[in-house]
Each structure stands twice: as structure tokens, then as C-alpha cells.
Short mmCIF file of C-alpha atoms in Angstrom, two decimals:
data_model
loop_
_atom_site.label_atom_id
_atom_site.label_comp_id
_atom_site.label_asym_id
_atom_site.label_seq_id
_atom_site.Cartn_x
_atom_site.Cartn_y
_atom_site.Cartn_z
CA MET A 25 -67.83 346.31 164.90
CA LYS A 26 -69.49 345.04 161.76
CA SER A 27 -66.19 343.61 160.47
CA THR A 28 -65.71 341.83 163.73
CA PHE A 29 -69.30 340.27 163.64
CA SER A 30 -68.53 339.16 160.02
CA LYS A 31 -65.38 337.40 161.07
CA ILE A 32 -67.15 335.73 163.94
CA PHE A 33 -70.03 334.63 161.61
CA LEU A 34 -67.59 333.17 158.93
CA PHE A 35 -65.61 331.30 161.79
CA LEU A 36 -68.77 329.81 163.12
CA LEU A 37 -69.93 328.87 159.56
CA PHE A 38 -66.61 327.32 158.84
CA CYS A 39 -66.80 325.38 162.10
CA ALA A 40 -70.13 324.06 161.41
CA PHE A 41 -69.14 323.06 157.94
CA SER A 42 -66.00 321.22 159.28
CA VAL A 43 -68.11 319.28 161.94
CA LYS A 44 -70.63 318.24 159.19
CA LEU A 45 -67.78 317.07 156.78
CA LYS A 46 -66.04 315.27 159.61
CA ALA A 47 -69.34 313.60 160.39
CA GLN A 48 -69.70 312.56 156.77
CA GLN A 49 -66.22 311.27 156.51
CA ASN A 50 -66.63 309.21 159.62
CA GLU A 51 -69.78 307.72 158.31
CA ASN A 52 -68.25 307.02 154.74
CA ALA A 53 -65.32 305.39 156.55
CA LYS A 54 -67.58 302.81 158.45
CA PRO A 55 -67.06 299.25 157.24
CA TRP A 56 -69.76 297.18 155.56
CA VAL A 57 -70.45 293.43 156.08
CA PHE A 58 -72.00 290.61 154.05
CA TRP A 59 -75.29 289.70 155.93
CA TYR A 60 -76.12 286.08 155.00
CA TRP A 61 -79.59 284.72 155.30
CA VAL A 62 -78.70 281.03 155.45
CA GLN A 63 -81.01 278.20 154.66
CA SER A 64 -84.10 280.34 154.78
CA GLY A 65 -83.84 280.62 158.55
CA ILE A 66 -85.30 284.25 158.74
CA SER A 67 -87.35 285.92 161.32
CA LYS A 68 -88.22 289.53 162.09
CA LYS A 69 -86.94 289.14 165.70
CA GLY A 70 -83.67 287.85 164.14
CA ILE A 71 -83.41 290.63 161.65
CA THR A 72 -83.90 293.41 164.28
CA ALA A 73 -81.24 291.70 166.59
CA ASP A 74 -78.73 291.35 163.68
CA LEU A 75 -79.12 295.16 162.38
CA GLU A 76 -79.04 296.42 166.01
CA ALA A 77 -75.89 294.51 166.71
CA MET A 78 -74.35 296.05 163.54
CA LYS A 79 -75.24 299.49 164.59
CA SER A 80 -73.91 299.08 168.03
CA ASN A 81 -70.54 297.92 166.67
CA GLY A 82 -69.99 300.78 164.32
CA ILE A 83 -70.91 299.06 161.05
CA GLY A 84 -72.15 301.33 158.34
CA GLY A 85 -74.14 298.92 156.15
CA ALA A 86 -74.64 295.37 155.08
CA TYR A 87 -75.01 293.46 151.70
CA LEU A 88 -77.89 291.03 152.09
CA MET A 89 -77.18 287.77 150.61
CA THR A 90 -79.14 284.57 150.61
CA ILE A 91 -77.36 281.20 150.76
CA LYS A 92 -79.16 277.89 150.37
CA GLY A 93 -82.71 277.35 151.14
CA GLY A 94 -84.83 275.56 153.73
CA LYS A 95 -85.03 272.20 151.48
CA SER A 96 -81.06 272.10 151.34
CA SER A 97 -81.02 269.88 154.50
CA ASN A 98 -83.43 267.14 155.46
CA PRO A 99 -85.01 267.78 157.88
CA SER A 100 -84.89 271.46 157.63
CA LEU A 101 -82.82 273.28 160.13
CA TYR A 102 -85.61 275.57 160.88
CA GLU A 103 -89.24 274.89 161.88
CA LYS A 104 -90.76 277.49 159.29
CA PRO A 105 -88.18 278.34 156.68
CA VAL A 106 -88.91 281.35 154.54
CA GLU A 107 -88.13 280.37 150.99
CA GLN A 108 -86.63 282.94 148.62
CA LEU A 109 -88.96 284.90 146.40
CA THR A 110 -92.11 283.70 148.26
CA PRO A 111 -94.40 286.52 149.40
CA GLU A 112 -93.30 285.79 153.04
CA TRP A 113 -89.64 286.39 151.93
CA TRP A 114 -90.49 289.74 150.23
CA GLU A 115 -92.18 290.76 153.52
CA MET A 116 -88.93 289.92 155.46
CA VAL A 117 -86.94 291.87 152.95
CA LYS A 118 -89.13 295.02 153.32
CA PHE A 119 -89.04 294.65 156.99
CA ALA A 120 -85.20 294.51 156.78
CA MET A 121 -85.03 297.65 154.69
CA ASP A 122 -87.41 299.47 157.13
CA GLU A 123 -85.37 298.49 160.15
CA ALA A 124 -82.07 299.50 158.49
CA LYS A 125 -83.73 302.79 157.85
CA ARG A 126 -84.85 303.10 161.52
CA LEU A 127 -81.22 302.48 162.56
CA ASP A 128 -79.61 304.76 159.84
CA LEU A 129 -77.87 301.84 158.30
CA LYS A 130 -77.25 301.23 154.56
CA LEU A 131 -78.50 298.11 152.96
CA GLY A 132 -77.69 296.55 149.58
CA MET A 133 -78.84 293.51 147.85
CA HIS A 134 -76.74 290.92 146.30
CA VAL A 135 -77.46 290.38 142.65
CA SER A 136 -78.75 286.89 142.82
CA ASP A 137 -79.55 283.89 145.13
CA GLY A 138 -76.27 282.31 146.37
CA PHE A 139 -72.76 283.36 145.43
CA ALA A 140 -73.21 283.29 141.61
CA LEU A 141 -73.97 286.48 139.81
CA ALA A 142 -76.48 285.71 137.05
CA GLY A 143 -78.70 282.71 137.83
CA GLY A 144 -82.40 282.44 138.51
CA PRO A 145 -85.30 280.31 137.58
CA TRP A 146 -86.36 282.78 134.86
CA ILE A 147 -83.22 282.02 132.97
CA THR A 148 -83.99 279.50 130.33
CA PRO A 149 -81.20 277.38 128.66
CA GLU A 150 -81.14 279.71 125.54
CA LEU A 151 -80.65 282.76 127.66
CA SER A 152 -78.08 281.13 129.91
CA MET A 153 -74.28 281.34 129.66
CA GLN A 154 -73.26 279.74 126.55
CA LYS A 155 -70.11 277.69 125.25
CA VAL A 156 -68.88 276.90 121.82
CA VAL A 157 -68.98 273.16 121.31
CA SER A 158 -68.19 270.96 118.19
CA SER A 159 -67.87 267.52 116.75
CA LYS A 160 -65.97 266.20 113.80
CA ILE A 161 -66.12 263.12 111.49
CA THR A 162 -63.62 261.78 108.82
CA VAL A 163 -65.25 260.82 105.46
CA ASN A 164 -64.15 260.14 101.94
CA ALA A 165 -65.77 260.13 98.53
CA SER A 166 -67.24 256.61 99.20
CA ASN A 167 -69.50 258.06 101.82
CA THR A 168 -72.62 258.96 99.93
CA LYS A 169 -74.77 259.66 102.98
CA ILE A 170 -73.09 261.92 105.82
CA LYS A 171 -74.76 262.30 109.16
CA LEU A 172 -72.65 264.67 111.27
CA PRO A 173 -72.38 263.87 115.08
CA GLN A 174 -74.35 265.90 117.51
CA PRO A 175 -72.12 268.17 119.44
CA GLU A 176 -72.20 268.22 123.16
CA THR A 177 -75.72 269.49 124.33
CA LYS A 178 -76.62 270.58 127.97
CA GLU A 179 -79.98 271.42 129.26
CA GLY A 180 -81.64 270.32 126.00
CA TYR A 181 -80.36 273.25 124.08
CA TYR A 182 -78.17 273.46 121.17
CA LYS A 183 -77.77 275.69 118.16
CA ASP A 184 -75.54 275.31 115.05
CA ILE A 185 -73.08 278.06 114.20
CA ALA A 186 -71.14 276.67 111.14
CA VAL A 187 -69.76 273.72 109.37
CA TYR A 188 -66.56 273.35 107.70
CA ALA A 189 -64.75 270.77 105.78
CA TYR A 190 -61.10 270.36 105.14
CA PRO A 191 -58.53 267.95 103.88
CA SER A 192 -57.80 265.46 106.78
CA PRO A 193 -54.60 266.36 108.42
CA ILE A 194 -51.59 264.06 108.94
CA GLY A 195 -52.40 261.76 111.87
CA THR A 196 -56.11 261.74 111.59
CA ASN A 197 -57.97 259.00 113.43
CA GLN A 198 -54.54 257.67 114.74
CA SER A 199 -54.75 257.57 118.58
CA THR A 200 -54.87 255.39 121.57
CA ARG A 201 -58.72 255.40 121.27
CA ILE A 202 -58.19 253.24 118.16
CA ILE A 203 -54.63 251.72 118.46
CA THR A 204 -54.63 250.27 121.93
CA PRO A 205 -51.18 249.95 123.58
CA LYS A 206 -50.23 247.44 126.36
CA ILE A 207 -50.23 249.59 129.58
CA THR A 208 -48.13 248.83 132.56
CA ALA A 209 -47.29 250.74 135.70
CA SER A 210 -43.91 250.37 137.61
CA ASN A 211 -45.79 249.81 140.78
CA GLY A 212 -47.72 246.89 139.47
CA ALA A 213 -51.25 248.57 139.55
CA ASP A 214 -53.68 248.39 136.73
CA ALA A 215 -53.61 251.35 134.44
CA SER A 216 -55.41 250.06 131.37
CA GLY A 217 -58.44 252.20 132.01
CA LEU A 218 -56.46 255.30 131.15
CA VAL A 219 -57.31 254.75 127.37
CA LYS A 220 -60.74 253.28 127.71
CA GLN A 221 -63.50 255.68 126.68
CA GLY A 222 -65.97 256.49 129.52
CA ASN A 223 -63.46 255.45 132.25
CA LYS A 224 -64.24 257.13 135.49
CA GLN A 225 -61.88 255.15 137.66
CA ASN A 226 -58.91 257.14 139.07
CA PHE A 227 -55.45 255.83 138.74
CA GLY A 228 -53.27 257.47 141.53
CA SER A 229 -50.04 257.04 143.53
CA SER A 230 -48.46 259.18 146.20
CA GLU A 231 -45.05 257.77 145.33
CA PRO A 232 -42.85 258.22 142.13
CA LEU A 233 -43.61 255.71 139.35
CA TYR A 234 -43.91 255.52 135.65
CA ILE A 235 -46.77 254.43 133.37
CA GLN A 236 -45.56 252.69 130.09
CA TYR A 237 -47.47 252.50 126.73
CA GLU A 238 -46.06 249.68 124.53
CA PHE A 239 -47.30 249.71 120.86
CA GLU A 240 -46.92 246.86 118.51
CA LYS A 241 -45.54 249.21 115.90
CA PRO A 242 -43.85 252.53 116.19
CA PHE A 243 -46.31 255.24 117.06
CA THR A 244 -45.96 258.88 116.18
CA CYS A 245 -47.18 261.05 119.01
CA ARG A 246 -47.83 264.82 118.59
CA THR A 247 -50.46 265.37 121.27
CA VAL A 248 -51.14 264.26 124.67
CA LYS A 249 -54.58 264.73 126.32
CA ILE A 250 -55.04 264.33 129.98
CA LYS A 251 -58.30 264.14 131.97
CA VAL A 252 -58.30 264.04 135.80
CA SER A 253 -60.92 263.94 138.45
CA GLY A 254 -60.99 267.42 140.12
CA ASN A 255 -57.79 269.16 140.07
CA ASN A 256 -54.37 267.59 139.94
CA TYR A 257 -51.20 269.42 139.21
CA GLN A 258 -48.80 266.47 139.12
CA ALA A 259 -50.86 264.95 136.16
CA GLN A 260 -50.01 268.08 134.19
CA ARG A 261 -46.24 267.80 134.54
CA LEU A 262 -45.39 264.23 133.78
CA LYS A 263 -41.85 263.67 132.29
CA ILE A 264 -42.04 261.78 128.88
CA GLU A 265 -39.32 259.20 127.95
CA VAL A 266 -39.32 257.09 124.91
CA SER A 267 -37.69 253.99 123.52
CA ASN A 268 -37.67 251.54 120.61
CA ASP A 269 -36.52 248.60 122.40
CA GLY A 270 -38.05 248.91 125.89
CA LYS A 271 -34.64 249.12 127.57
CA THR A 272 -32.85 252.33 126.55
CA PHE A 273 -35.03 255.21 127.08
CA ARG A 274 -34.32 259.09 126.25
CA SER A 275 -36.21 261.91 127.64
CA ILE A 276 -38.27 264.28 125.26
CA GLY A 277 -39.01 266.66 128.07
CA ARG A 278 -41.64 267.39 130.81
CA LEU A 279 -45.21 268.60 130.40
CA ASP A 280 -45.80 271.99 131.26
CA PRO A 281 -48.98 272.72 133.50
CA PRO A 282 -51.17 275.85 132.47
CA ARG A 283 -51.60 278.58 134.85
CA HIS A 284 -55.15 278.25 136.35
CA GLY A 285 -57.45 279.02 139.21
CA TRP A 286 -59.61 276.83 141.57
CA GLN A 287 -62.40 276.47 139.02
CA ASP A 288 -60.52 274.27 136.55
CA THR A 289 -62.56 271.13 136.34
CA ASP A 290 -64.68 271.78 133.24
CA GLU A 291 -62.13 271.05 130.56
CA ASP A 292 -59.27 268.52 129.91
CA VAL A 293 -55.66 269.66 129.14
CA THR A 294 -54.28 269.18 125.73
CA HIS A 295 -50.37 269.12 125.64
CA SER A 296 -48.50 269.38 122.30
CA ILE A 297 -45.16 267.80 122.19
CA VAL A 298 -42.45 267.66 119.59
CA PRO A 299 -43.47 265.02 117.06
CA THR A 300 -42.04 261.74 118.34
CA THR A 301 -42.15 258.17 116.89
CA ALA A 302 -41.35 255.22 119.19
CA LYS A 303 -42.83 251.95 120.43
CA PHE A 304 -42.49 252.73 124.05
CA PHE A 305 -43.71 255.82 125.84
CA ARG A 306 -43.16 256.21 129.57
CA PHE A 307 -44.87 258.92 131.58
CA VAL A 308 -42.83 259.49 134.67
CA TYR A 309 -44.25 260.93 137.88
CA ASP A 310 -41.96 262.42 140.43
CA LYS A 311 -42.77 265.46 142.60
CA THR A 312 -39.22 266.83 142.49
CA GLY A 313 -39.12 270.29 141.25
CA SER A 314 -42.84 271.05 141.78
CA GLU A 315 -43.63 274.68 141.94
CA PRO A 316 -45.41 275.90 145.11
CA GLY A 317 -49.14 276.57 144.92
CA SER A 318 -50.35 280.00 144.34
CA GLU A 319 -53.65 281.73 143.14
CA ASP A 320 -52.76 281.19 139.31
CA LEU A 321 -51.53 277.52 140.06
CA ASP A 322 -54.20 276.47 142.48
CA ALA A 323 -53.74 272.64 142.18
CA ALA A 324 -50.31 272.79 143.26
CA LYS A 325 -51.51 273.90 146.75
CA TRP A 326 -52.38 270.50 147.89
CA LYS A 327 -50.33 267.53 149.00
CA PRO A 328 -48.39 266.16 145.97
CA SER A 329 -49.94 262.94 144.46
CA LEU A 330 -50.73 261.77 141.02
CA LYS A 331 -54.34 261.12 139.92
CA LEU A 332 -55.43 260.36 136.40
CA VAL A 333 -58.60 259.22 134.56
CA HIS A 334 -57.37 259.48 130.98
CA LEU A 335 -53.98 259.59 129.40
CA GLU A 336 -54.38 259.53 125.62
CA LEU A 337 -51.79 259.84 122.78
CA PHE A 338 -52.80 261.37 119.33
CA ALA A 339 -50.87 261.40 116.17
CA GLU A 340 -52.68 264.42 114.98
CA ALA A 341 -51.29 267.71 116.00
CA GLN A 342 -53.29 270.13 118.08
CA ILE A 343 -52.83 273.68 119.47
CA ASN A 344 -51.04 273.38 122.87
CA GLN A 345 -53.60 273.98 125.67
CA PHE A 346 -56.21 275.24 123.39
CA GLU A 347 -58.76 275.01 126.01
CA GLY A 348 -57.52 278.20 127.70
CA LYS A 349 -56.63 279.98 124.51
CA ASN A 350 -60.15 279.47 122.98
CA GLY A 351 -61.82 280.86 126.15
CA SER A 352 -63.39 277.49 127.17
CA ILE A 353 -61.84 277.91 130.57
CA TRP A 354 -59.51 280.32 132.36
CA ARG A 355 -56.01 279.25 131.82
CA ILE A 356 -52.75 280.94 130.69
CA SER A 357 -50.31 278.87 128.60
CA LYS A 358 -47.20 279.45 126.69
CA ARG A 359 -47.43 280.09 122.94
CA ILE A 360 -47.03 276.89 120.74
CA THR A 361 -43.83 276.49 118.95
CA SER A 362 -42.98 275.56 115.37
CA GLU A 363 -41.30 272.53 116.79
CA GLN A 364 -44.41 271.47 118.43
CA LEU A 365 -46.68 272.22 115.46
CA PRO A 366 -44.73 272.54 112.13
CA SER A 367 -46.54 274.50 109.44
CA ASN A 368 -47.07 271.58 107.21
CA LEU A 369 -49.28 269.95 109.76
CA CYS A 370 -51.61 273.02 109.86
CA VAL A 371 -54.74 273.38 107.53
CA PRO A 372 -54.39 276.26 105.13
CA LEU A 373 -57.35 278.63 105.33
CA ASN A 374 -57.81 278.48 101.48
CA LYS A 375 -58.45 274.59 101.92
CA MET A 376 -61.38 275.14 104.21
CA ILE A 377 -64.74 274.85 102.66
CA ASN A 378 -67.85 276.49 104.28
CA LEU A 379 -70.62 273.92 104.21
CA THR A 380 -72.98 275.75 106.63
CA ALA A 381 -75.82 276.20 104.11
CA LYS A 382 -75.52 272.27 103.17
CA LEU A 383 -76.38 271.29 106.79
CA LYS A 384 -79.92 269.94 106.99
CA ALA A 385 -81.99 269.99 110.18
CA ASP A 386 -81.53 266.43 110.99
CA GLY A 387 -77.73 266.79 111.02
CA SER A 388 -77.20 265.33 107.54
CA LEU A 389 -75.07 266.96 105.01
CA ASP A 390 -76.02 267.48 101.28
CA TRP A 391 -72.59 267.72 99.82
CA LYS A 392 -70.90 265.62 97.13
CA LEU A 393 -67.41 264.77 98.50
CA PRO A 394 -64.34 265.48 96.34
CA ALA A 395 -61.77 262.78 96.12
CA GLY A 396 -59.50 262.14 99.17
CA SER A 397 -60.01 262.02 102.97
CA TRP A 398 -62.06 264.89 104.49
CA THR A 399 -62.65 266.00 108.05
CA ILE A 400 -65.98 267.79 108.66
CA LEU A 401 -66.20 270.07 111.63
CA ARG A 402 -69.63 270.90 113.30
CA ILE A 403 -69.58 273.97 115.36
CA GLY A 404 -72.51 275.17 117.54
CA HIS A 405 -73.20 276.54 121.07
CA THR A 406 -75.01 275.18 124.19
CA SER A 407 -75.61 276.10 127.74
CA THR A 408 -72.77 275.79 130.10
CA GLY A 409 -75.26 274.24 132.45
CA GLN A 410 -73.81 276.21 135.35
CA THR A 411 -76.38 277.50 137.94
CA ASN A 412 -76.28 279.67 141.09
CA ALA A 413 -75.84 276.35 142.86
CA THR A 414 -75.44 278.00 146.38
CA GLY A 415 -78.76 279.49 146.21
CA GLY A 416 -82.13 278.23 147.47
CA ALA A 417 -85.52 278.66 145.92
CA ALA A 418 -84.20 281.01 143.21
CA ILE A 419 -81.70 278.50 141.71
CA GLY A 420 -81.75 278.46 137.85
#
């Protein structure tokens, strides 16, 4: 009898445990949702209605995320917007937590106001996300007073990291910024702005064409730098043809776009090419052979067309698509080849002179130059200037 009772007890205990475990598993299996509080349109009545609707539809929990604020539209969409971080807003958050507890719902908070993950008005420029910036100047022994250009500065914050001097490489100061070619386009459009500093005018076409640069004297090109407005895949896959007489052209290849995501507008693209000397350079646009768009080739998703702001040629060799390789932006590129960048065009490490201690507070340099041409590189860091832009009153 005692044995039978023990077996029944263990069986009932097992059943109770199984029911509890199943209930826990069912609870853990419930989906969660993002719960957007948009443009500060919040009320206790709305909070209760939302949470009760979630509960009745089998939702297990929600992540509370605020998007925009009451001032993001004029006039405001709501009669009495409840702006983020105000006492009224915190009262609404507490009420939402209490209601979630009453309904046995889980509630989580997004880490910031808006979609971004690390912004807020308490983040000052020196505490914000940083990026490495630089400027350079070419000088020689006749320059007795050297004032280094100020690198890019955002949000009024900049701090120096280091200053280096090195013998100026082959091709220094030889580019379309200084040597202006005659620029024509096969469709007759004005493309002269492509080498003008500060140009913001797009040159574009939805039809195949070529852009031709004609130099008075043969120009040696080792680097092509392309700037676009927004994202444009076709601008990064132009075919390059060269000629010495403007009649007979030969192809030297096609630019190879880096892999990239949708946030790809903060940096230009620097393409290294095999050193080529010619009087005529043609950049041919033809969508034939374009790759289909993908998550790592985002700009190729859109209808093919060419849009350019700058197309600059440099005689100085540069690392192919260095903007992604040095972490300035998310891109994936092929390794540079010795054909693109021969070793004799690189600066030997033992030729670089550390002048960081010679830099004065006003940006001038206390250094007596040796003979020859020298390039001085000033490196520092500044804020990226990025904010949690989709936030409201807690943008920063």
C-alpha cells in the first residue's frame, strides 16, 4: 500500500512539473514586438489600449522605442505631445511599466531615443564617436615658416595625434586639381564641374556615354578619385580608355566597385590603377555586365544610371579604396597589386620623421627642413558628427 501511494505521489508530482514546464515553454515561445512611441503622441489611454491588444493577441513582450518628437512636424500631429525625457514622459514610461506588470507582459527599453544606439544630449563632441582625419602640405628648404593646414573638424572639436614628414613621393601635387584638362562628354553635356573644387552639381546620364579628359601634355595617372551625391554603383565601374592622339584608344580596364552597405555616403572612393601615361583619358559608362544588387552591393539595387560630382585624376599613387581598409567606412575591397602600386612608389618607414613634438598650438611647425621636397602629414581625430537623428527631444 505504501509503495502504491509513493508511485501515485511521484506520478502526480511529475504531471505538475510537466504542466509548469510546458507553461514556461509556452511563455518563452511567445513573440515580442517593437512598440513605437511616435512623435511624442502618448497618452495613458493609448498605452493601456496598446498593451491590452498585445496581451489578447498572444504577444509576450515589447521593446519600447521612441521615434521623433512633437516638434518634428509643424504643426504638431498631437494636441499635447509628451516630449522625451520630460517629467511627463517619465510618468508615461512608469505607467507603461505598471500596465505591463498588470497584464503579465514583459517590457524592455531601447538603448536610446530613435534608431541609433549611442546618442543623447549628454554626449559632448569629445565623448562622441570619433574618426581619424588628416591634412598634408608639401614644402622645401626655402619654406622658413610652416603652418600646417587644419584637418577636418566637426562639432568644433579636434585633437592632434601625430605629425610626420617624409620625402615627397613621385607625382606629388600633380592632379586635375592643379592641371586642368579639357573635359567633354559624348552626349554634349557640360562635364567641366567634375574637376572643380567645391562642385555640388551632379553630372548624370541614364544612357551609355563617355567623359573625355584631354591634357595639353601627356599626364601620368595612378589614382582616380570619385565622389558621388548619395550612392551610385555605376560611377564606380567606369571603363577607362586612353589615347595619345584622341583617335585610337586602348582599354586599361574597368574600375571595380567595393562591396558596401546602404550607409555608404560619408567617404569618396579612391581607385588605384596601373600607372598610365596618355594625353586622352576616357571614362566609359555602359550598364552592360552590372552585378545585381545585394546587401553588400547596395547601390546596385537601384535602376542603373550614372551620377557624378567629382572625377579626379592623380599622379601620386594611393592605396586602392583605402577608405574601407582604414576603417573610415564599411567597405570590402580587393588587395592592391604590385602593378597598381610598385614598391618604388611607397615611402620607406625609415624615411619617415616623427615631428609630433615640433607642432605648436597654433598649427605652426618648429623644424628646419633638410634639402629636397617634403610632405608633412598632420593626423588627428574629430567627432563623426553623427547623431541619433530619428530621435526627438533626446537627440545628441
